[in-house]
Amino acid sequence: MALMQELLAWTKGLQAWQSDAVARLLAKKELVPADQDDLYELLKVSTWPT
């Protein structure tokens, strides 16, 4: 369980889309096209000029 806690702590320093991708991979082991679409949308939002 310590490894999982370390992974979760590490993801806090990542961008939202990266953290979400890690969480999805830990939960499912494989991303489906809908996951990829969601992550792409998060990526676009995180890089959108403010």
mmCIF file of N, CA and C in Angstrom:
data_model
loop_
_atom_site.group_PDB
_atom_site.id
_atom_site.type_symbol
_atom_site.label_atom_id
_atom_site.label_comp_id
_atom_site.label_asym_id
_atom_site.label_seq_id
_atom_site.Cartn_x
_atom_site.Cartn_y
_atom_site.Cartn_z
ATOM 1 N N MET A 1 0.825 -1.199 0.000
ATOM 2 C CA MET A 1 0.000 0.000 0.000
ATOM 3 C C MET A 1 0.863 1.254 0.000
ATOM 4 N N ALA A 2 2.067 1.172 0.496
ATOM 5 C CA ALA A 2 2.947 2.336 0.526
ATOM 6 C C ALA A 2 3.248 2.818 -0.884
ATOM 7 N N LEU A 3 3.398 1.893 -1.811
ATOM 8 C CA LEU A 3 3.674 2.281 -3.196
ATOM 9 C C LEU A 3 2.506 3.079 -3.775
ATOM 10 N N MET A 4 1.288 2.645 -3.505
ATOM 11 C CA MET A 4 0.105 3.362 -4.003
ATOM 12 C C MET A 4 0.062 4.766 -3.418
ATOM 13 N N GLN A 5 0.384 4.915 -2.146
ATOM 14 C CA GLN A 5 0.389 6.233 -1.515
ATOM 15 C C GLN A 5 1.468 7.120 -2.139
ATOM 16 N N GLU A 6 2.614 6.541 -2.438
ATOM 17 C CA GLU A 6 3.682 7.300 -3.083
ATOM 18 C C GLU A 6 3.265 7.741 -4.487
ATOM 19 N N LEU A 7 2.607 6.853 -5.217
ATOM 20 C CA LEU A 7 2.129 7.218 -6.555
ATOM 21 C C LEU A 7 1.119 8.355 -6.486
ATOM 22 N N LEU A 8 0.181 8.251 -5.566
ATOM 23 C CA LEU A 8 -0.830 9.297 -5.429
ATOM 24 C C LEU A 8 -0.208 10.627 -5.016
ATOM 25 N N ALA A 9 0.773 10.593 -4.145
ATOM 26 C CA ALA A 9 1.462 11.823 -3.744
ATOM 27 C C ALA A 9 2.210 12.414 -4.934
ATOM 28 N N TRP A 10 2.832 11.572 -5.734
ATOM 29 C CA TRP A 10 3.575 12.022 -6.914
ATOM 30 C C TRP A 10 2.647 12.696 -7.927
ATOM 31 N N THR A 11 1.441 12.169 -8.094
ATOM 32 C CA THR A 11 0.527 12.731 -9.089
ATOM 33 C C THR A 11 0.049 14.127 -8.720
ATOM 34 N N LYS A 12 0.149 14.508 -7.462
ATOM 35 C CA LYS A 12 -0.288 15.852 -7.060
ATOM 36 C C LYS A 12 0.555 16.945 -7.709
ATOM 37 N N GLY A 13 1.762 16.611 -8.126
ATOM 38 C CA GLY A 13 2.618 17.583 -8.792
ATOM 39 C C GLY A 13 2.441 17.623 -10.298
ATOM 40 N N LEU A 14 1.561 16.793 -10.813
ATOM 41 C CA LEU A 14 1.336 16.728 -12.259
ATOM 42 C C LEU A 14 0.195 17.650 -12.670
ATOM 43 N N GLN A 15 0.115 17.897 -13.960
ATOM 44 C CA GLN A 15 -1.028 18.637 -14.487
ATOM 45 C C GLN A 15 -2.278 17.778 -14.308
ATOM 46 N N ALA A 16 -3.433 18.421 -14.322
ATOM 47 C CA ALA A 16 -4.698 17.719 -14.052
ATOM 48 C C ALA A 16 -4.913 16.549 -15.005
ATOM 49 N N TRP A 17 -4.636 16.744 -16.295
ATOM 50 C CA TRP A 17 -4.884 15.662 -17.246
ATOM 51 C C TRP A 17 -3.946 14.488 -16.997
ATOM 52 N N GLN A 18 -2.730 14.764 -16.562
ATOM 53 C CA GLN A 18 -1.775 13.694 -16.279
ATOM 54 C C GLN A 18 -2.178 12.922 -15.026
ATOM 55 N N SER A 19 -2.584 13.642 -14.013
ATOM 56 C CA SER A 19 -3.036 13.013 -12.779
ATOM 57 C C SER A 19 -4.261 12.145 -13.033
ATOM 58 N N ASP A 20 -5.171 12.656 -13.839
ATOM 59 C CA ASP A 20 -6.377 11.910 -14.184
ATOM 60 C C ASP A 20 -6.013 10.652 -14.964
ATOM 61 N N ALA A 21 -5.064 10.762 -15.880
ATOM 62 C CA ALA A 21 -4.630 9.604 -16.669
ATOM 63 C C ALA A 21 -4.050 8.519 -15.767
ATOM 64 N N VAL A 22 -3.223 8.908 -14.818
ATOM 65 C CA VAL A 22 -2.649 7.934 -13.883
ATOM 66 C C VAL A 22 -3.755 7.256 -13.081
ATOM 67 N N ALA A 23 -4.703 8.040 -12.579
ATOM 68 C CA ALA A 23 -5.805 7.475 -11.794
ATOM 69 C C ALA A 23 -6.610 6.484 -12.622
ATOM 70 N N ARG A 24 -6.874 6.834 -13.875
ATOM 71 C CA ARG A 24 -7.633 5.927 -14.743
ATOM 72 C C ARG A 24 -6.856 4.643 -15.014
ATOM 73 N N LEU A 25 -5.564 4.775 -15.256
ATOM 74 C CA LEU A 25 -4.756 3.584 -15.519
ATOM 75 C C LEU A 25 -4.656 2.681 -14.293
ATOM 76 N N LEU A 26 -4.563 3.272 -13.124
ATOM 77 C CA LEU A 26 -4.527 2.469 -11.903
ATOM 78 C C LEU A 26 -5.852 1.747 -11.676
ATOM 79 N N ALA A 27 -6.950 2.380 -12.052
ATOM 80 C CA ALA A 27 -8.266 1.790 -11.841
ATOM 81 C C ALA A 27 -8.618 0.748 -12.892
ATOM 82 N N LYS A 28 -8.198 0.994 -14.153
ATOM 83 C CA LYS A 28 -8.662 0.147 -15.244
ATOM 84 C C LYS A 28 -7.583 -0.687 -15.919
ATOM 85 N N LYS A 29 -6.356 -0.268 -15.842
ATOM 86 C CA LYS A 29 -5.213 -0.918 -16.486
ATOM 87 C C LYS A 29 -5.116 -0.617 -17.980
ATOM 88 N N GLU A 30 -6.205 -0.169 -18.605
ATOM 89 C CA GLU A 30 -6.193 0.152 -20.028
ATOM 90 C C GLU A 30 -7.204 1.255 -20.309
ATOM 91 N N LEU A 31 -6.801 2.200 -21.133
ATOM 92 C CA LEU A 31 -7.708 3.296 -21.484
ATOM 93 C C LEU A 31 -8.517 2.930 -22.718
ATOM 94 N N VAL A 32 -9.787 3.261 -22.664
ATOM 95 C CA VAL A 32 -10.662 3.074 -23.824
ATOM 96 C C VAL A 32 -10.738 4.409 -24.557
ATOM 97 N N PRO A 33 -11.245 4.408 -25.789
ATOM 98 C CA PRO A 33 -11.315 5.662 -26.550
ATOM 99 C C PRO A 33 -12.019 6.801 -25.814
ATOM 100 N N ALA A 34 -13.039 6.514 -25.034
ATOM 101 C CA ALA A 34 -13.736 7.575 -24.287
ATOM 102 C C ALA A 34 -12.801 8.206 -23.256
ATOM 103 N N ASP A 35 -11.954 7.384 -22.621
ATOM 104 C CA ASP A 35 -10.972 7.918 -21.675
ATOM 105 C C ASP A 35 -9.997 8.831 -22.397
ATOM 106 N N GLN A 36 -9.545 8.395 -23.540
ATOM 107 C CA GLN A 36 -8.598 9.192 -24.317
ATOM 108 C C GLN A 36 -9.217 10.526 -24.721
ATOM 109 N N ASP A 37 -10.475 10.502 -25.108
ATOM 110 C CA ASP A 37 -11.176 11.738 -25.473
ATOM 111 C C ASP A 37 -11.272 12.683 -24.265
ATOM 112 N N ASP A 38 -11.637 12.128 -23.114
ATOM 113 C CA ASP A 38 -11.720 12.936 -21.889
ATOM 114 C C ASP A 38 -10.373 13.564 -21.554
ATOM 115 N N LEU A 39 -9.316 12.763 -21.613
ATOM 116 C CA LEU A 39 -7.981 13.261 -21.287
ATOM 117 C C LEU A 39 -7.529 14.331 -22.276
ATOM 118 N N TYR A 40 -7.875 14.146 -23.533
ATOM 119 C CA TYR A 40 -7.520 15.142 -24.542
ATOM 120 C C TYR A 40 -8.215 16.469 -24.246
ATOM 121 N N GLU A 41 -9.470 16.409 -23.841
ATOM 122 C CA GLU A 41 -10.205 17.629 -23.490
ATOM 123 C C GLU A 41 -9.564 18.318 -22.281
ATOM 124 N N LEU A 42 -9.173 17.525 -21.284
ATOM 125 C CA LEU A 42 -8.486 18.107 -20.115
ATOM 126 C C LEU A 42 -7.163 18.751 -20.520
ATOM 127 N N LEU A 43 -6.460 18.098 -21.421
ATOM 128 C CA LEU A 43 -5.185 18.652 -21.909
ATOM 129 C C LEU A 43 -5.427 19.983 -22.608
ATOM 130 N N LYS A 44 -6.437 20.036 -23.468
ATOM 131 C CA LYS A 44 -6.724 21.287 -24.182
ATOM 132 C C LYS A 44 -7.072 22.414 -23.209
ATOM 133 N N VAL A 45 -7.866 22.094 -22.191
ATOM 134 C CA VAL A 45 -8.251 23.109 -21.211
ATOM 135 C C VAL A 45 -7.023 23.596 -20.435
ATOM 136 N N SER A 46 -6.121 22.688 -20.107
ATOM 137 C CA SER A 46 -4.959 23.070 -19.303
ATOM 138 C C SER A 46 -3.944 23.888 -20.095
ATOM 139 N N THR A 47 -3.983 23.809 -21.411
ATOM 140 C CA THR A 47 -3.023 24.563 -22.231
ATOM 141 C C THR A 47 -3.667 25.752 -22.932
ATOM 142 N N TRP A 48 -4.967 25.945 -22.691
ATOM 143 C CA TRP A 48 -5.695 27.054 -23.312
ATOM 144 C C TRP A 48 -5.145 28.378 -22.755
ATOM 145 N N PRO A 49 -4.811 29.317 -23.619
ATOM 146 C CA PRO A 49 -4.293 30.611 -23.126
ATOM 147 C C PRO A 49 -5.322 31.326 -22.257
ATOM 148 N N THR A 50 -4.835 31.935 -21.196
ATOM 149 C CA THR A 50 -5.764 32.660 -20.307
ATOM 150 C C THR A 50 -5.718 34.143 -20.571
#
